[in-house]
Amino acid sequence: VLDAIKAVALLVVIVGHSLAWHTPGDGTAVNVLEDATWLIPLTWVFQVLPLFFAAGAVWLASEGKEGWGWCIFAAIVLVCVNIKRQGVG
């Protein structure tokens, strides 16, 4: 199950990055978030990298191994850093 979650998360990353840019009529590449700023809050909801850390934490905890707390901590830090980088908070 965890491998499936990580595989889906990886596909979301690939699709998300492929949709992040568009080319208007003049041929220049433009970041979609520059044109549609209303999408920025959705990037907070659909952050995928923390999901990898959360899945790792679940695996470590299920195996009775130590270190899963650091995985959760890393996931939270990644979310907070991304929100701060986008100028919120």
Coordinates of N, CA, C and O in Angstrom, one line a residue:
V1 N 0.8 -1.2 0.0 CA 0.0 0.0 0.0 C 0.9 1.3 0.0 O 0.6 2.2 -0.7
L2 N 1.9 1.3 0.8 CA 2.8 2.4 0.9 C 3.5 2.7 -0.5 O 3.7 3.8 -0.9
D3 N 3.9 1.6 -1.1 CA 4.5 1.7 -2.4 C 3.5 2.3 -3.4 O 3.9 3.1 -4.3
A4 N 2.3 2.0 -3.3 CA 1.3 2.5 -4.2 C 1.1 4.0 -4.0 O 1.0 4.8 -4.9
I5 N 1.1 4.4 -2.7 CA 0.9 5.8 -2.3 C 2.1 6.6 -2.9 O 2.0 7.7 -3.5
K6 N 3.3 6.0 -2.7 CA 4.5 6.7 -3.2 C 4.5 6.8 -4.8 O 4.9 7.8 -5.3
A7 N 4.0 5.8 -5.4 CA 3.9 5.8 -6.9 C 2.9 6.8 -7.4 O 3.2 7.6 -8.3
V8 N 1.8 6.9 -6.7 CA 0.8 7.9 -7.1 C 1.3 9.3 -6.8 O 1.2 10.2 -7.7
A9 N 2.0 9.5 -5.7 CA 2.6 10.8 -5.4 C 3.6 11.2 -6.5 O 3.7 12.4 -6.9
L10 N 4.4 10.2 -6.9 CA 5.4 10.5 -8.0 C 4.7 10.9 -9.3 O 5.1 11.9 -10.0
L11 N 3.6 10.3 -9.6 CA 2.9 10.6 -10.8 C 2.3 12.0 -10.7 O 2.2 12.8 -11.7
V12 N 1.8 12.4 -9.5 CA 1.2 13.7 -9.3 C 2.3 14.8 -9.5 O 2.1 15.8 -10.1
V13 N 3.5 14.5 -9.0 CA 4.6 15.4 -9.2 C 4.9 15.6 -10.7 O 5.0 16.7 -11.2
I14 N 5.0 14.5 -11.5 CA 5.2 14.6 -12.9 C 4.1 15.4 -13.6 O 4.4 16.3 -14.4
V15 N 2.9 15.0 -13.3 CA 1.8 15.7 -14.0 C 1.7 17.2 -13.6 O 1.6 18.1 -14.4
G16 N 1.9 17.4 -12.3 CA 1.9 18.8 -11.8 C 3.0 19.7 -12.4 O 2.7 20.8 -12.8
H17 N 4.2 19.2 -12.6 CA 5.2 19.9 -13.2 C 5.0 20.1 -14.7 O 5.4 21.1 -15.3
S18 N 4.4 19.1 -15.3 CA 4.1 19.3 -16.8 C 3.0 20.3 -17.0 O 3.0 20.9 -18.1
L19 N 2.1 20.5 -16.0 CA 1.1 21.5 -16.2 C 1.5 22.9 -15.6 O 0.7 23.8 -15.8
A20 N 2.6 23.0 -15.1 CA 3.0 24.2 -14.4 C 3.4 25.3 -15.4 O 3.5 26.5 -15.0
W21 N 3.6 25.0 -16.6 CA 4.1 26.0 -17.6 C 3.2 26.0 -18.8 O 2.6 24.9 -19.2
H22 N 3.0 27.1 -19.4 CA 2.3 27.1 -20.7 C 2.9 28.1 -21.6 O 3.7 28.9 -21.2
T23 N 2.6 28.0 -22.9 CA 3.3 28.9 -23.9 C 2.2 29.7 -24.6 O 1.4 29.2 -25.3
P24 N 2.1 31.0 -24.3 CA 1.2 31.9 -25.0 C 1.6 32.1 -26.5 O 2.6 31.5 -26.9
G25 N 0.8 32.8 -27.2 CA 1.0 33.0 -28.6 C 2.4 33.5 -29.0 O 2.9 33.3 -30.1
D26 N 3.1 34.3 -28.1 CA 4.4 34.8 -28.5 C 5.5 33.8 -28.3 O 6.7 34.1 -28.6
G27 N 5.2 32.6 -27.9 CA 6.2 31.5 -27.8 C 7.1 31.5 -26.5 O 8.0 30.7 -26.4
T28 N 6.8 32.4 -25.6 CA 7.6 32.4 -24.3 C 7.0 31.4 -23.3 O 5.8 31.2 -23.4
A29 N 7.8 30.9 -22.5 CA 7.2 30.0 -21.4 C 6.8 30.8 -20.2 O 7.6 31.7 -19.8
V30 N 5.6 30.6 -19.7 CA 5.1 31.3 -18.6 C 4.6 30.4 -17.5 O 4.0 29.4 -17.8
N31 N 5.0 30.7 -16.3 CA 4.6 29.9 -15.1 C 3.1 30.1 -15.0 O 2.6 31.3 -14.9
V32 N 2.3 29.1 -14.9 CA 0.9 29.2 -14.7 C 0.5 30.0 -13.5 O -0.5 30.7 -13.5
L33 N 1.3 29.8 -12.4 CA 0.9 30.5 -11.2 C 1.1 32.0 -11.3 O 0.5 32.8 -10.5
E34 N 1.8 32.5 -12.3 CA 1.9 34.0 -12.5 C 0.7 34.5 -13.1 O 0.3 35.6 -12.8
D35 N 0.0 33.7 -13.9 CA -1.2 34.1 -14.6 C -2.5 33.8 -13.8 O -3.5 34.5 -13.8
A36 N -2.4 32.7 -13.0 CA -3.6 32.3 -12.2 C -3.2 32.2 -10.8 O -3.0 31.1 -10.2
T37 N -3.0 33.4 -10.1 CA -2.6 33.4 -8.7 C -3.5 32.7 -7.8 O -3.2 32.3 -6.7
W38 N -4.8 32.5 -8.2 CA -5.7 31.8 -7.3 C -5.4 30.3 -7.2 O -5.9 29.7 -6.3
L39 N -4.5 29.8 -8.0 CA -4.1 28.4 -7.8 C -3.0 28.2 -6.7 O -2.8 27.1 -6.3
I40 N -2.4 29.3 -6.3 CA -1.4 29.2 -5.3 C -1.8 28.4 -4.0 O -1.1 27.5 -3.5
P41 N -3.0 28.7 -3.4 CA -3.4 27.9 -2.3 C -3.6 26.5 -2.5 O -3.3 25.6 -1.6
L42 N -3.9 26.1 -3.8 CA -4.0 24.7 -4.1 C -2.6 24.0 -4.0 O -2.5 22.8 -3.7
T43 N -1.5 24.7 -4.3 CA -0.2 24.1 -4.1 C 0.1 23.7 -2.7 O 0.9 22.8 -2.5
W44 N -0.5 24.4 -1.8 CA -0.3 24.1 -0.3 C -1.0 22.8 0.0 O -0.5 22.0 0.7
V45 N -2.2 22.6 -0.6 CA -3.0 21.4 -0.4 C -2.4 20.2 -1.0 O -2.3 19.1 -0.4
F46 N -1.8 20.4 -2.2 CA -1.3 19.2 -3.0 C 0.2 19.1 -2.9 O 0.8 18.7 -3.9
Q47 N 0.8 19.4 -1.8 CA 2.2 19.2 -1.7 C 2.5 17.7 -1.5 O 1.9 17.1 -0.7
V48 N 3.3 17.2 -2.4 CA 3.5 15.8 -2.5 C 4.8 15.3 -1.7 O 4.8 14.2 -1.1
L49 N 5.8 16.1 -1.7 CA 7.1 15.7 -1.1 C 6.8 15.3 0.4 O 7.4 14.3 0.9
P50 N 6.1 16.1 1.2 CA 5.8 15.7 2.6 C 5.1 14.3 2.6 O 5.3 13.6 3.6
L51 N 4.4 13.9 1.6 CA 3.7 12.6 1.6 C 4.7 11.5 1.6 O 4.5 10.4 2.2
F52 N 5.9 11.7 0.9 CA 6.9 10.7 0.9 C 7.5 10.5 2.3 O 7.7 9.4 2.8
F53 N 7.7 11.6 3.1 CA 8.2 11.5 4.4 C 7.1 10.9 5.3 O 7.5 10.1 6.2
A54 N 5.9 11.2 5.1 CA 4.8 10.6 6.0 C 4.7 9.1 5.7 O 4.6 8.3 6.6
A55 N 4.8 8.7 4.4 CA 4.8 7.3 4.1 C 6.0 6.6 4.8 O 5.8 5.5 5.3
G56 N 7.1 7.2 4.7 CA 8.3 6.6 5.4 C 8.1 6.5 6.9 O 8.5 5.5 7.5
A57 N 7.5 7.5 7.5 CA 7.2 7.4 8.9 C 6.3 6.3 9.3 O 6.5 5.6 10.2
V58 N 5.2 6.1 8.4 CA 4.3 5.0 8.7 C 5.0 3.7 8.5 O 4.8 2.7 9.4
W59 N 5.9 3.5 7.6 CA 6.6 2.3 7.4 C 7.6 2.0 8.6 O 7.6 0.9 9.1
L60 N 8.3 3.1 9.0 CA 9.2 2.9 10.1 C 8.4 2.5 11.4 O 8.9 1.6 12.1
A61 N 7.3 3.2 11.6 CA 6.5 2.9 12.8 C 5.9 1.4 12.7 O 5.9 0.7 13.8
S62 N 5.5 1.0 11.6 CA 4.9 -0.3 11.4 C 6.0 -1.4 11.6 O 5.6 -2.5 12.0
E63 N 7.2 -1.1 11.3 CA 8.3 -2.1 11.5 C 8.9 -2.0 12.9 O 9.8 -2.7 13.2
G64 N 8.4 -1.1 13.7 CA 8.9 -1.0 15.0 C 10.3 -0.3 15.1 O 11.0 -0.5 16.1
K65 N 10.6 0.4 14.1 CA 11.9 1.1 14.0 C 11.8 2.5 14.5 O 10.8 3.2 14.5
E66 N 12.9 3.0 15.0 CA 13.0 4.4 15.4 C 13.2 5.3 14.3 O 13.6 4.9 13.2
G67 N 12.9 6.6 14.5 CA 13.2 7.6 13.5 C 11.9 8.1 12.8 O 12.0 9.0 12.0
W68 N 10.8 7.5 13.0 CA 9.6 7.9 12.3 C 9.2 9.3 12.7 O 8.6 10.1 11.9
G69 N 9.5 9.7 13.9 CA 9.2 11.1 14.3 C 9.9 12.1 13.5 O 9.3 13.2 13.2
W70 N 11.1 11.8 13.1 CA 11.9 12.8 12.3 C 11.3 12.9 10.9 O 11.3 13.9 10.3
C71 N 10.7 11.8 10.4 CA 10.0 11.8 9.1 C 8.8 12.8 9.1 O 8.6 13.6 8.2
I72 N 8.0 12.7 10.2 CA 6.9 13.6 10.4 C 7.3 15.0 10.5 O 6.8 15.9 9.9
F73 N 8.4 15.2 11.3 CA 8.9 16.5 11.5 C 9.4 17.1 10.1 O 9.1 18.3 9.8
A74 N 10.1 16.3 9.3 CA 10.5 16.8 8.0 C 9.3 17.1 7.1 O 9.4 18.1 6.4
A75 N 8.3 16.3 7.1 CA 7.1 16.6 6.3 C 6.5 18.0 6.7 O 6.1 18.8 5.9
I76 N 6.4 18.2 8.0 CA 5.8 19.5 8.5 C 6.7 20.7 8.1 O 6.2 21.7 7.7
V77 N 8.0 20.5 8.3 CA 8.9 21.6 7.9 C 8.8 21.9 6.4 O 8.8 23.1 6.0
L78 N 8.7 20.9 5.6 CA 8.6 21.1 4.1 C 7.3 21.9 3.8 O 7.4 22.8 2.9
V79 N 6.2 21.6 4.4 CA 5.0 22.3 4.2 C 5.2 23.8 4.6 O 4.8 24.7 3.9
C80 N 5.7 24.0 5.8 CA 5.9 25.3 6.3 C 6.8 26.2 5.5 O 6.6 27.3 5.2
V81 N 7.9 25.6 5.1 CA 8.9 26.3 4.2 C 8.3 26.7 2.9 O 8.5 27.8 2.4
N82 N 7.5 25.8 2.3 CA 6.9 26.1 1.0 C 5.9 27.2 1.2 O 5.8 28.1 0.3
I83 N 5.1 27.2 2.2 CA 4.1 28.3 2.4 C 4.8 29.6 2.7 O 4.5 30.6 2.1
K84 N 5.9 29.6 3.5 CA 6.6 30.8 3.8 C 7.3 31.3 2.5 O 7.3 32.5 2.2
R85 N 7.8 30.4 1.7 CA 8.5 30.8 0.4 C 7.5 31.5 -0.5 O 7.9 32.4 -1.3
Q86 N 6.2 31.1 -0.4 CA 5.2 31.8 -1.3 C 4.7 33.0 -0.7 O 3.7 33.6 -1.2
G87 N 5.2 33.5 0.4 CA 4.9 34.8 0.9 C 3.7 34.8 1.9 O 3.1 35.9 2.1
V88 N 3.4 33.7 2.5 CA 2.2 33.7 3.4 C 2.8 33.4 4.8 O 3.6 32.5 5.0
G89 N 2.3 34.2 5.7 CA 2.7 33.9 7.1 C 4.0 34.6 7.6 O 4.8 35.0 6.9

